[in-house]
PDB file of C-alpha atoms in Angstrom:
ATOM      1  CA  UNK D   1       0.000   0.000   0.000  1.00  0.00           C
ATOM      2  CA  UNK D   2       1.447   3.351  -0.972  1.00  0.00           C
ATOM      3  CA  UNK D   3      -1.371   5.853  -0.540  1.00  0.00           C
ATOM      4  CA  UNK D   4      -4.156   6.783   1.868  1.00  0.00           C
ATOM      5  CA  UNK D   5      -7.461   8.594   1.707  1.00  0.00           C
ATOM      6  CA  UNK D   6      -8.127  11.592   3.923  1.00  0.00           C
ATOM      7  CA  UNK D   7      -6.982  15.196   4.206  1.00  0.00           C
ATOM      8  CA  UNK D   8      -3.969  16.284   2.205  1.00  0.00           C
ATOM      9  CA  UNK D   9      -1.770  13.692   0.551  1.00  0.00           C
ATOM     10  CA  UNK D  10       1.122  11.469   1.501  1.00  0.00           C
ATOM     11  CA  UNK D  11       2.576   7.991   1.326  1.00  0.00           C
ATOM     12  CA  UNK D  12       2.377   5.186   3.891  1.00  0.00           C
ATOM     13  CA  UNK D  13       5.803   3.959   4.865  1.00  0.00           C
ATOM     14  CA  UNK D  14       4.429   1.377   7.276  1.00  0.00           C
ATOM     15  CA  UNK D  15       1.331   0.146   9.083  1.00  0.00           C
ATOM     16  CA  UNK D  16       1.908   0.015  12.841  1.00  0.00           C
ATOM     17  CA  UNK D  17      -0.095  -1.124  15.857  1.00  0.00           C
ATOM     18  CA  UNK D  18       0.191   0.389  19.312  1.00  0.00           C
ATOM     19  CA  UNK D  19      -0.078  -1.278  22.719  1.00  0.00           C
ATOM     20  CA  UNK D  20      -3.900  -0.928  22.679  1.00  0.00           C
ATOM     21  CA  UNK D  21      -4.150  -2.803  19.377  1.00  0.00           C
ATOM     22  CA  UNK D  22      -5.106   0.303  17.376  1.00  0.00           C
ATOM     23  CA  UNK D  23      -3.702   0.699  13.875  1.00  0.00           C
ATOM     24  CA  UNK D  24      -1.745   3.714  12.689  1.00  0.00           C
ATOM     25  CA  UNK D  25      -0.321   4.696   9.346  1.00  0.00           C
ATOM     26  CA  UNK D  26       3.151   6.191   9.389  1.00  0.00           C
ATOM     27  CA  UNK D  27       2.774   8.881   6.745  1.00  0.00           C
ATOM     28  CA  UNK D  28       5.726  10.562   5.079  1.00  0.00           C
ATOM     29  CA  UNK D  29       6.163  13.004   2.193  1.00  0.00           C
ATOM     30  CA  UNK D  30       2.985  14.887   3.057  1.00  0.00           C
ATOM     31  CA  UNK D  31       1.754  17.965   1.234  1.00  0.00           C
ATOM     32  CA  UNK D  32      -1.011  20.448   1.878  1.00  0.00           C
ATOM     33  CA  UNK D  33      -2.152  21.030   5.432  1.00  0.00           C
ATOM     34  CA  UNK D  34      -0.913  17.691   6.819  1.00  0.00           C
ATOM     35  CA  UNK D  35       2.355  16.700   8.435  1.00  0.00           C
ATOM     36  CA  UNK D  36       4.485  13.605   8.651  1.00  0.00           C
ATOM     37  CA  UNK D  37       3.743  11.294  11.567  1.00  0.00           C
ATOM     38  CA  UNK D  38       1.379   8.594  12.835  1.00  0.00           C
ATOM     39  CA  UNK D  39      -2.277   8.880  11.830  1.00  0.00           C
ATOM     40  CA  UNK D  40      -5.073   6.754  13.275  1.00  0.00           C
ATOM     41  CA  UNK D  41      -6.608   4.708  10.467  1.00  0.00           C
ATOM     42  CA  UNK D  42      -9.516   2.407   9.741  1.00  0.00           C
ATOM     43  CA  UNK D  43      -8.697  -0.724   7.749  1.00  0.00           C
ATOM     44  CA  UNK D  44     -11.286  -2.455   5.588  1.00  0.00           C
ATOM     45  CA  UNK D  45     -10.399  -6.132   5.965  1.00  0.00           C
ATOM     46  CA  UNK D  46     -12.359  -7.091   2.851  1.00  0.00           C
ATOM     47  CA  UNK D  47     -10.535  -4.688   0.485  1.00  0.00           C
ATOM     48  CA  UNK D  48      -7.383  -3.748   2.400  1.00  0.00           C
ATOM     49  CA  UNK D  49      -8.216  -0.051   2.006  1.00  0.00           C
ATOM     50  CA  UNK D  50      -6.675   2.248   4.606  1.00  0.00           C
ATOM     51  CA  UNK D  51      -8.607   5.423   5.482  1.00  0.00           C
ATOM     52  CA  UNK D  52      -7.669   8.196   7.899  1.00  0.00           C
ATOM     53  CA  UNK D  53      -9.949   8.639  10.896  1.00  0.00           C
ATOM     54  CA  UNK D  54      -9.127  12.353  10.924  1.00  0.00           C
ATOM     55  CA  UNK D  55      -6.570  14.750   9.533  1.00  0.00           C
ATOM     56  CA  UNK D  56      -4.500  15.131  12.674  1.00  0.00           C
ATOM     57  CA  UNK D  57      -1.238  13.553  13.708  1.00  0.00           C
ATOM     58  CA  UNK D  58      -1.943  11.210  16.626  1.00  0.00           C
ATOM     59  CA  UNK D  59       0.113   9.807  19.460  1.00  0.00           C
ATOM     60  CA  UNK D  60       0.020   5.995  19.640  1.00  0.00           C
ATOM     61  CA  UNK D  61      -0.049   4.324  23.029  1.00  0.00           C
ATOM     62  CA  UNK D  62       3.351   2.908  23.840  1.00  0.00           C
ATOM     63  CA  UNK D  63       5.751   2.106  21.033  1.00  0.00           C
ATOM     64  CA  UNK D  64       4.050   1.339  17.705  1.00  0.00           C
ATOM     65  CA  UNK D  65       5.336  -1.805  16.009  1.00  0.00           C
ATOM     66  CA  UNK D  66       5.327  -2.433  12.292  1.00  0.00           C
ATOM     67  CA  UNK D  67       2.930  -5.179  11.231  1.00  0.00           C
ATOM     68  CA  UNK D  68       2.437  -7.011   7.950  1.00  0.00           C
ATOM     69  CA  UNK D  69      -0.890  -8.453   9.006  1.00  0.00           C
ATOM     70  CA  UNK D  70      -4.264  -7.276  10.274  1.00  0.00           C
ATOM     71  CA  UNK D  71      -6.248  -8.940  13.012  1.00  0.00           C
ATOM     72  CA  UNK D  72      -9.508 -10.760  12.285  1.00  0.00           C
ATOM     73  CA  UNK D  73     -11.421 -13.669  13.781  1.00  0.00           C
ATOM     74  CA  UNK D  74     -12.884 -16.288  11.436  1.00  0.00           C
ATOM     75  CA  UNK D  75     -11.225 -18.420   8.792  1.00  0.00           C
ATOM     76  CA  UNK D  76     -12.697 -17.776   5.366  1.00  0.00           C
ATOM     77  CA  UNK D  77     -12.634 -14.008   5.705  1.00  0.00           C
ATOM     78  CA  UNK D  78     -10.593 -11.954   3.286  1.00  0.00           C
ATOM     79  CA  UNK D  79      -7.041 -11.346   4.458  1.00  0.00           C
ATOM     80  CA  UNK D  80      -5.446  -7.986   3.683  1.00  0.00           C
ATOM     81  CA  UNK D  81      -1.673  -7.948   3.838  1.00  0.00           C
ATOM     82  CA  UNK D  82       0.860  -5.207   4.352  1.00  0.00           C
ATOM     83  CA  UNK D  83       4.073  -4.613   2.428  1.00  0.00           C
ATOM     84  CA  UNK D  84       5.559  -8.042   3.274  1.00  0.00           C
ATOM     85  CA  UNK D  85       2.858  -9.744   1.212  1.00  0.00           C
ATOM     86  CA  UNK D  86       4.231  -8.266  -1.993  1.00  0.00           C
ATOM     87  CA  UNK D  87       7.709  -9.462  -1.016  1.00  0.00           C
ATOM     88  CA  UNK D  88       6.353 -12.970  -0.483  1.00  0.00           C
ATOM     89  CA  UNK D  89       4.514 -12.858  -3.796  1.00  0.00           C
ATOM     90  CA  UNK D  90       0.975 -12.977  -2.389  1.00  0.00           C
ATOM     91  CA  UNK D  91      -1.550 -10.481  -3.691  1.00  0.00           C
ATOM     92  CA  UNK D  92      -3.921  -8.506  -1.526  1.00  0.00           C
ATOM     93  CA  UNK D  93      -7.382 -10.057  -1.369  1.00  0.00           C
ATOM     94  CA  UNK D  94      -6.354 -13.638  -0.597  1.00  0.00           C
ATOM     95  CA  UNK D  95      -8.517 -15.612   1.820  1.00  0.00           C
ATOM     96  CA  UNK D  96      -7.744 -17.773   4.827  1.00  0.00           C
ATOM     97  CA  UNK D  97      -8.839 -21.408   4.667  1.00  0.00           C
ATOM     98  CA  UNK D  98      -8.602 -24.323   7.069  1.00  0.00           C
ATOM     99  CA  UNK D  99      -7.530 -27.594   5.504  1.00  0.00           C
ATOM    100  CA  UNK D 100      -9.541 -30.780   5.952  1.00  0.00           C
ATOM    101  CA  UNK D 101      -8.500 -34.418   6.013  1.00  0.00           C
ATOM    102  CA  UNK D 102      -9.725 -37.139   3.648  1.00  0.00           C
ATOM    103  CA  UNK D 103     -12.840 -37.641   5.795  1.00  0.00           C
ATOM    104  CA  UNK D 104     -13.795 -33.966   5.614  1.00  0.00           C
ATOM    105  CA  UNK D 105     -12.764 -33.156   9.192  1.00  0.00           C
ATOM    106  CA  UNK D 106     -11.020 -29.867   9.990  1.00  0.00           C
ATOM    107  CA  UNK D 107      -7.302 -30.058  10.711  1.00  0.00           C
ATOM    108  CA  UNK D 108      -5.058 -27.668  12.617  1.00  0.00           C
ATOM    109  CA  UNK D 109      -3.436 -26.533   9.351  1.00  0.00           C
ATOM    110  CA  UNK D 110      -4.320 -23.145   7.917  1.00  0.00           C
ATOM    111  CA  UNK D 111      -3.477 -21.873   4.462  1.00  0.00           C
ATOM    112  CA  UNK D 112      -3.798 -18.631   2.542  1.00  0.00           C
ATOM    113  CA  UNK D 113      -5.623 -19.186  -0.734  1.00  0.00           C
ATOM    114  CA  UNK D 114      -4.612 -16.709  -3.405  1.00  0.00           C
ATOM    115  CA  UNK D 115      -6.922 -15.548  -6.166  1.00  0.00           C
ATOM    116  CA  UNK D 116      -5.246 -17.970  -8.609  1.00  0.00           C
ATOM    117  CA  UNK D 117      -6.029 -20.904  -6.297  1.00  0.00           C
ATOM    118  CA  UNK D 118      -2.486 -21.353  -4.939  1.00  0.00           C
ATOM    119  CA  UNK D 119      -2.201 -22.297  -1.266  1.00  0.00           C
ATOM    120  CA  UNK D 120       0.431 -20.635   0.907  1.00  0.00           C
ATOM    121  CA  UNK D 121       1.538 -21.776   4.358  1.00  0.00           C
ATOM    122  CA  UNK D 122       0.459 -19.545   7.221  1.00  0.00           C
ATOM    123  CA  UNK D 123       0.640 -19.298  10.978  1.00  0.00           C
ATOM    124  CA  UNK D 124      -2.596 -18.429  12.765  1.00  0.00           C
ATOM    125  CA  UNK D 125      -2.882 -17.380  16.379  1.00  0.00           C
ATOM    126  CA  UNK D 126      -6.347 -18.714  17.175  1.00  0.00           C
ATOM    127  CA  UNK D 127      -6.452 -16.711  20.402  1.00  0.00           C
ATOM    128  CA  UNK D 128      -6.044 -13.351  18.673  1.00  0.00           C
ATOM    129  CA  UNK D 129      -6.909 -14.271  15.095  1.00  0.00           C
ATOM    130  CA  UNK D 130      -3.615 -12.888  13.785  1.00  0.00           C
ATOM    131  CA  UNK D 131      -2.370 -14.384  10.518  1.00  0.00           C
ATOM    132  CA  UNK D 132       1.251 -14.316   9.363  1.00  0.00           C
ATOM    133  CA  UNK D 133       2.687 -15.579   6.102  1.00  0.00           C
ATOM    134  CA  UNK D 134       5.343 -18.300   6.318  1.00  0.00           C
ATOM    135  CA  UNK D 135       8.476 -17.397   4.386  1.00  0.00           C
ATOM    136  CA  UNK D 136      11.927 -18.840   3.772  1.00  0.00           C
ATOM    137  CA  UNK D 137      15.303 -17.181   3.230  1.00  0.00           C
ATOM    138  CA  UNK D 138      18.122 -18.791   1.252  1.00  0.00           C
ATOM    139  CA  UNK D 139      20.645 -18.239  -1.551  1.00  0.00           C
ATOM    140  CA  UNK D 140      19.367 -19.297  -4.975  1.00  0.00           C
ATOM    141  CA  UNK D 141      21.167 -21.299  -7.647  1.00  0.00           C
ATOM    142  CA  UNK D 142      22.633 -18.103  -9.136  1.00  0.00           C
ATOM    143  CA  UNK D 143      24.135 -17.060  -5.812  1.00  0.00           C
ATOM    144  CA  UNK D 144      21.544 -14.319  -5.187  1.00  0.00           C
ATOM    145  CA  UNK D 145      20.195 -13.904  -1.662  1.00  0.00           C
ATOM    146  CA  UNK D 146      16.447 -14.545  -1.459  1.00  0.00           C
ATOM    147  CA  UNK D 147      14.556 -13.275   1.578  1.00  0.00           C
ATOM    148  CA  UNK D 148      10.928 -13.781   2.505  1.00  0.00           C
ATOM    149  CA  UNK D 149      10.195 -16.276  -0.269  1.00  0.00           C
ATOM    150  CA  UNK D 150       6.599 -17.464  -0.097  1.00  0.00           C
ATOM    151  CA  UNK D 151       6.132 -20.995   1.241  1.00  0.00           C
ATOM    152  CA  UNK D 152       3.504 -22.926  -0.707  1.00  0.00           C
ATOM    153  CA  UNK D 153       1.627 -26.095   0.184  1.00  0.00           C
ATOM    154  CA  UNK D 154       2.080 -29.050  -2.152  1.00  0.00           C
ATOM    155  CA  UNK D 155       3.631 -32.495  -2.346  1.00  0.00           C
ATOM    156  CA  UNK D 156       1.847 -35.836  -2.465  1.00  0.00           C
ATOM    157  CA  UNK D 157      -0.463 -34.985   0.422  1.00  0.00           C
ATOM    158  CA  UNK D 158      -1.009 -31.349  -0.542  1.00  0.00           C
ATOM    159  CA  UNK D 159       0.189 -30.103   2.862  1.00  0.00           C
ATOM    160  CA  UNK D 160       3.967 -30.282   2.452  1.00  0.00           C
ATOM    161  CA  UNK D 161       5.596 -26.860   2.756  1.00  0.00           C
ATOM    162  CA  UNK D 162       7.606 -26.212  -0.402  1.00  0.00           C
ATOM    163  CA  UNK D 163       9.506 -23.360  -2.054  1.00  0.00           C
ATOM    164  CA  UNK D 164      10.065 -23.015  -5.804  1.00  0.00           C
ATOM    165  CA  UNK D 165      13.478 -21.563  -6.608  1.00  0.00           C
ATOM    166  CA  UNK D 166      12.916 -19.048  -9.402  1.00  0.00           C
ATOM    167  CA  UNK D 167      16.534 -19.270 -10.578  1.00  0.00           C
ATOM    168  CA  UNK D 168      16.500 -23.009 -11.239  1.00  0.00           C
ATOM    169  CA  UNK D 169      12.764 -23.704 -11.401  1.00  0.00           C
ATOM    170  CA  UNK D 170      13.256 -26.566  -8.954  1.00  0.00           C
ATOM    171  CA  UNK D 171      11.085 -27.304  -5.915  1.00  0.00           C
ATOM    172  CA  UNK D 172      12.529 -27.760  -2.442  1.00  0.00           C
ATOM    173  CA  UNK D 173      11.264 -28.673   0.985  1.00  0.00           C
ATOM    174  CA  UNK D 174      10.892 -25.346   2.791  1.00  0.00           C
ATOM    175  CA  UNK D 175      12.326 -26.618   6.077  1.00  0.00           C
ATOM    176  CA  UNK D 176      15.426 -28.052   4.427  1.00  0.00           C
ATOM    177  CA  UNK D 177      15.951 -24.942   2.268  1.00  0.00           C
ATOM    178  CA  UNK D 178      16.063 -22.399   5.101  1.00  0.00           C
ATOM    179  CA  UNK D 179      19.418 -20.497   5.124  1.00  0.00           C
ATOM    180  CA  UNK D 180      20.912 -22.848   2.512  1.00  0.00           C
ATOM    181  CA  UNK D 181      23.196 -21.727  -0.334  1.00  0.00           C
ATOM    182  CA  UNK D 182      22.016 -23.599  -3.443  1.00  0.00           C
ATOM    183  CA  UNK D 183      24.927 -22.228  -5.472  1.00  0.00           C
ATOM    184  CA  UNK D 184      27.519 -23.734  -3.146  1.00  0.00           C
ATOM    185  CA  UNK D 185      29.433 -26.803  -4.273  1.00  0.00           C
ATOM    186  CA  UNK D 186      28.973 -28.273  -0.816  1.00  0.00           C
ATOM    187  CA  UNK D 187      25.191 -27.935  -0.899  1.00  0.00           C
ATOM    188  CA  UNK D 188      23.525 -31.212   0.050  1.00  0.00           C
ATOM    189  CA  UNK D 189      19.879 -30.156  -0.275  1.00  0.00           C
ATOM    190  CA  UNK D 190      18.210 -31.950  -3.190  1.00  0.00           C
ATOM    191  CA  UNK D 191      15.154 -30.866  -5.089  1.00  0.00           C
ATOM    192  CA  UNK D 192      11.859 -32.691  -4.874  1.00  0.00           C
ATOM    193  CA  UNK D 193      11.268 -34.560  -8.184  1.00  0.00           C
ATOM    194  CA  UNK D 194       8.309 -33.097 -10.069  1.00  0.00           C
ATOM    195  CA  UNK D 195       7.408 -31.043  -7.022  1.00  0.00           C
ATOM    196  CA  UNK D 196       6.397 -34.212  -5.177  1.00  0.00           C
ATOM    197  CA  UNK D 197       7.649 -35.459  -1.840  1.00  0.00           C
ATOM    198  CA  UNK D 198       9.721 -38.639  -1.925  1.00  0.00           C
ATOM    199  CA  UNK D 199       8.462 -40.260   1.248  1.00  0.00           C
ATOM    200  CA  UNK D 200       8.352 -44.044   0.625  1.00  0.00           C
ATOM    201  CA  UNK D 201       5.645 -44.472   3.259  1.00  0.00           C
ATOM    202  CA  UNK D 202       3.462 -41.902   1.521  1.00  0.00           C
ATOM    203  CA  UNK D 203       4.004 -43.687  -1.805  1.00  0.00           C
ATOM    204  CA  UNK D 204       3.119 -47.052  -0.238  1.00  0.00           C
ATOM    205  CA  UNK D 205       0.013 -45.592   1.404  1.00  0.00           C
ATOM    206  CA  UNK D 206      -1.077 -44.164  -1.914  1.00  0.00           C
ATOM    207  CA  UNK D 207      -0.464 -47.504  -3.686  1.00  0.00           C
ATOM    208  CA  UNK D 208      -2.395 -49.427  -1.025  1.00  0.00           C
ATOM    209  CA  UNK D 209      -5.240 -46.936  -1.294  1.00  0.00           C
ATOM    210  CA  UNK D 210      -5.348 -47.408  -5.065  1.00  0.00           C
ATOM    211  CA  UNK D 211      -5.367 -51.207  -4.661  1.00  0.00           C
ATOM    212  CA  UNK D 212      -8.227 -50.985  -2.158  1.00  0.00           C
ATOM    213  CA  UNK D 213     -10.246 -48.890  -4.589  1.00  0.00           C
ATOM    214  CA  UNK D 214      -9.464 -51.345  -7.420  1.00  0.00           C
ATOM    215  CA  UNK D 215     -10.479 -54.338  -5.263  1.00  0.00           C
ATOM    216  CA  UNK D 216     -13.730 -52.602  -4.367  1.00  0.00           C
ATOM    217  CA  UNK D 217     -14.454 -52.074  -8.057  1.00  0.00           C
ATOM    218  CA  UNK D 218     -13.645 -55.713  -8.857  1.00  0.00           C
ATOM    219  CA  UNK D 219     -15.834 -56.887  -5.977  1.00  0.00           C
ATOM    220  CA  UNK D 220     -18.761 -54.892  -7.334  1.00  0.00           C
ATOM    221  CA  UNK D 221     -18.238 -56.371 -10.815  1.00  0.00           C
ATOM    222  CA  UNK D 222     -17.993 -59.890  -9.381  1.00  0.00           C
ATOM    223  CA  UNK D 223     -21.237 -59.432  -7.455  1.00  0.00           C
ATOM    224  CA  UNK D 224     -22.997 -58.326 -10.630  1.00  0.00           C
ATOM    225  CA  UNK D 225     -21.617 -61.349 -12.526  1.00  0.00           C
ATOM    226  CA  UNK D 226     -22.721 -63.733  -9.749  1.00  0.00           C
ATOM    227  CA  UNK D 227     -26.197 -62.255  -9.888  1.00  0.00           C
ATOM    228  CA  UNK D 228     -26.316 -62.652 -13.676  1.00  0.00           C
ATOM    229  CA  UNK D 229     -25.187 -66.311 -13.427  1.00  0.00           C
ATOM    230  CA  UNK D 230     -27.841 -67.011 -10.786  1.00  0.00           C
ATOM    231  CA  UNK D 231     -30.533 -65.495 -13.003  1.00  0.00           C
ATOM    232  CA  UNK D 232     -29.379 -67.618 -15.960  1.00  0.00           C
ATOM    233  CA  UNK D 233     -29.449 -70.783 -13.854  1.00  0.00           C
ATOM    234  CA  UNK D 234     -32.992 -69.989 -12.726  1.00  0.00           C
ATOM    235  CA  UNK D 235     -34.026 -69.390 -16.327  1.00  0.00           C
ATOM    236  CA  UNK D 236     -32.499 -72.732 -17.431  1.00  0.00           C
ATOM    237  CA  UNK D 237     -34.325 -74.600 -14.673  1.00  0.00           C
ATOM    238  CA  UNK D 238     -37.645 -72.979 -15.594  1.00  0.00           C
ATOM    239  CA  UNK D 239     -37.164 -73.827 -19.274  1.00  0.00           C
ATOM    240  CA  UNK D 240     -36.332 -77.468 -18.463  1.00  0.00           C
ATOM    241  CA  UNK D 241     -39.445 -77.809 -16.340  1.00  0.00           C
ATOM    242  CA  UNK D 242     -41.589 -76.264 -19.046  1.00  0.00           C
ATOM    243  CA  UNK D 243     -40.144 -78.598 -21.670  1.00  0.00           C
ATOM    244  CA  UNK D 244     -40.863 -81.598 -19.460  1.00  0.00           C
ATOM    245  CA  UNK D 245     -44.471 -80.540 -18.935  1.00  0.00           C
ATOM    246  CA  UNK D 246     -44.914 -79.994 -22.670  1.00  0.00           C
ATOM    247  CA  UNK D 247     -43.459 -83.393 -23.496  1.00  0.00           C
ATOM    248  CA  UNK D 248     -45.705 -85.094 -20.903  1.00  0.00           C
ATOM    249  CA  UNK D 249     -48.774 -83.446 -22.370  1.00  0.00           C
ATOM    250  CA  UNK D 250     -47.808 -84.515 -25.920  1.00  0.00           C
ATOM    251  CA  UNK D 251     -47.301 -88.163 -24.894  1.00  0.00           C
ATOM    252  CA  UNK D 252     -50.760 -88.381 -23.334  1.00  0.00           C
ATOM    253  CA  UNK D 253     -52.323 -86.896 -26.460  1.00  0.00           C
ATOM    254  CA  UNK D 254     -50.518 -89.346 -28.740  1.00  0.00           C
ATOM    255  CA  UNK D 255     -51.532 -92.368 -26.600  1.00  0.00           C
ATOM    256  CA  UNK D 256     -55.131 -91.213 -26.763  1.00  0.00           C
ATOM    257  CA  UNK D 257     -54.942 -90.826 -30.538  1.00  0.00           C
ATOM    258  CA  UNK D 258     -53.393 -94.292 -30.923  1.00  0.00           C
ATOM    259  CA  UNK D 259     -56.147 -95.918 -28.819  1.00  0.00           C
ATOM    260  CA  UNK D 260     -58.782 -94.171 -30.895  1.00  0.00           C
ATOM    261  CA  UNK D 261     -57.185 -95.398 -34.103  1.00  0.00           C
ATOM    262  CA  UNK D 262     -57.020 -98.976 -32.833  1.00  0.00           C
ATOM    263  CA  UNK D 263     -60.688 -98.935 -31.847  1.00  0.00           C
ATOM    264  CA  UNK D 264     -61.695 -97.594 -35.246  1.00  0.00           C
ATOM    265  CA  UNK D 265     -59.587-100.220 -36.986  1.00  0.00           C
ATOM    266  CA  UNK D 266     -61.080-103.083 -34.966  1.00  0.00           C
ATOM    267  CA  UNK D 267     -64.600-101.804 -35.591  1.00  0.00           C
ATOM    268  CA  UNK D 268     -63.921-101.657 -39.312  1.00  0.00           C
ATOM    269  CA  UNK D 269     -62.574-105.176 -39.361  1.00  0.00           C
ATOM    270  CA  UNK D 270     -65.639-106.451 -37.531  1.00  0.00           C
ATOM    271  CA  UNK D 271     -68.065-104.778 -39.964  1.00  0.00           C
ATOM    272  CA  UNK D 272     -66.125-106.063 -42.950  1.00  0.00           C
ATOM    273  CA  UNK D 273     -66.202-109.607 -41.595  1.00  0.00           C
ATOM    274  CA  UNK D 274     -69.957-109.533 -41.164  1.00  0.00           C
ATOM    275  CA  UNK D 275     -70.436-108.046 -44.616  1.00  0.00           C
ATOM    276  CA  UNK D 276     -68.523-110.980 -46.155  1.00  0.00           C
ATOM    277  CA  UNK D 277     -70.672-113.582 -44.356  1.00  0.00           C
ATOM    278  CA  UNK D 278     -73.974-112.435 -46.062  1.00  0.00           C
ATOM    279  CA  UNK D 279     -72.898-113.206 -49.676  1.00  0.00           C
ATOM    280  CA  UNK D 280     -71.539-116.574 -48.595  1.00  0.00           C
ATOM    281  CA  UNK D 281     -74.887-117.562 -47.057  1.00  0.00           C
ATOM    282  CA  UNK D 282     -76.756-116.514 -50.212  1.00  0.00           C
ATOM    283  CA  UNK D 283     -74.480-118.637 -52.413  1.00  0.00           C
ATOM    284  CA  UNK D 284     -74.942-121.607 -50.131  1.00  0.00           C
ATOM    285  CA  UNK D 285     -78.731-121.379 -50.472  1.00  0.00           C
ATOM    286  CA  UNK D 286     -78.572-121.101 -54.248  1.00  0.00           C
ATOM    287  CA  UNK D 287     -76.340-124.165 -54.551  1.00  0.00           C
ATOM    288  CA  UNK D 288     -78.533-126.257 -52.253  1.00  0.00           C
TER     289      UNK D 288
END
């Protein structure tokens, strides 16, 4: 922040807080009817805008201390940073979030979510609500001193504190990188491959988790196949029973038809036999 709203004009060299917790802007290079000094200010936590309470130089209680953060209470509110935020590469208007575990339960880890979605490590005093940005200082691969580099959250679990060295483009564990000279021939700090942590236990946990998910999927497929096989077996049994009943019904019909045919045949033979006897009797009478 470089300017304020109020009487006259001037530039803010720092935001300070006195012993009572009131904020003051240390204004320098004033023109008009104002003077250099500490001015009581109101800070809009949603926008980061600093506005003078009045046009008079005030006297803070005790010794004012420079602050790069503003106090607030609840996670999820907009966080407005002071000059250190620009040094750390975090834009004004980021929001504070509380990370959750895989089951959706809140953890004790807070992060600052930038407008581009990046997560930065932060310290939160839950008693006062004060938020401070975690930073790291080291010497980059080109031998240039880097101070207050923003610490991001990443790695396999998404909560590992990492720093991306702009000179080399490599990612390092923030804790291991602190006060390290990457340009030194004796440097023993190694980069994290592909920005991922190399913990074997984390890799094994991830592999086991993937296997469990795969086994669950296979179990569901197997259950569906077992159900399909059971349905096919039931269908086969029903068809066999139906075929048997049909065959039994056909056999009875054919036996009945055969008996009918035999009766008709025997009746015909009997009638024919009697018909032959009449001519024979007539011939016998004629011959006698």
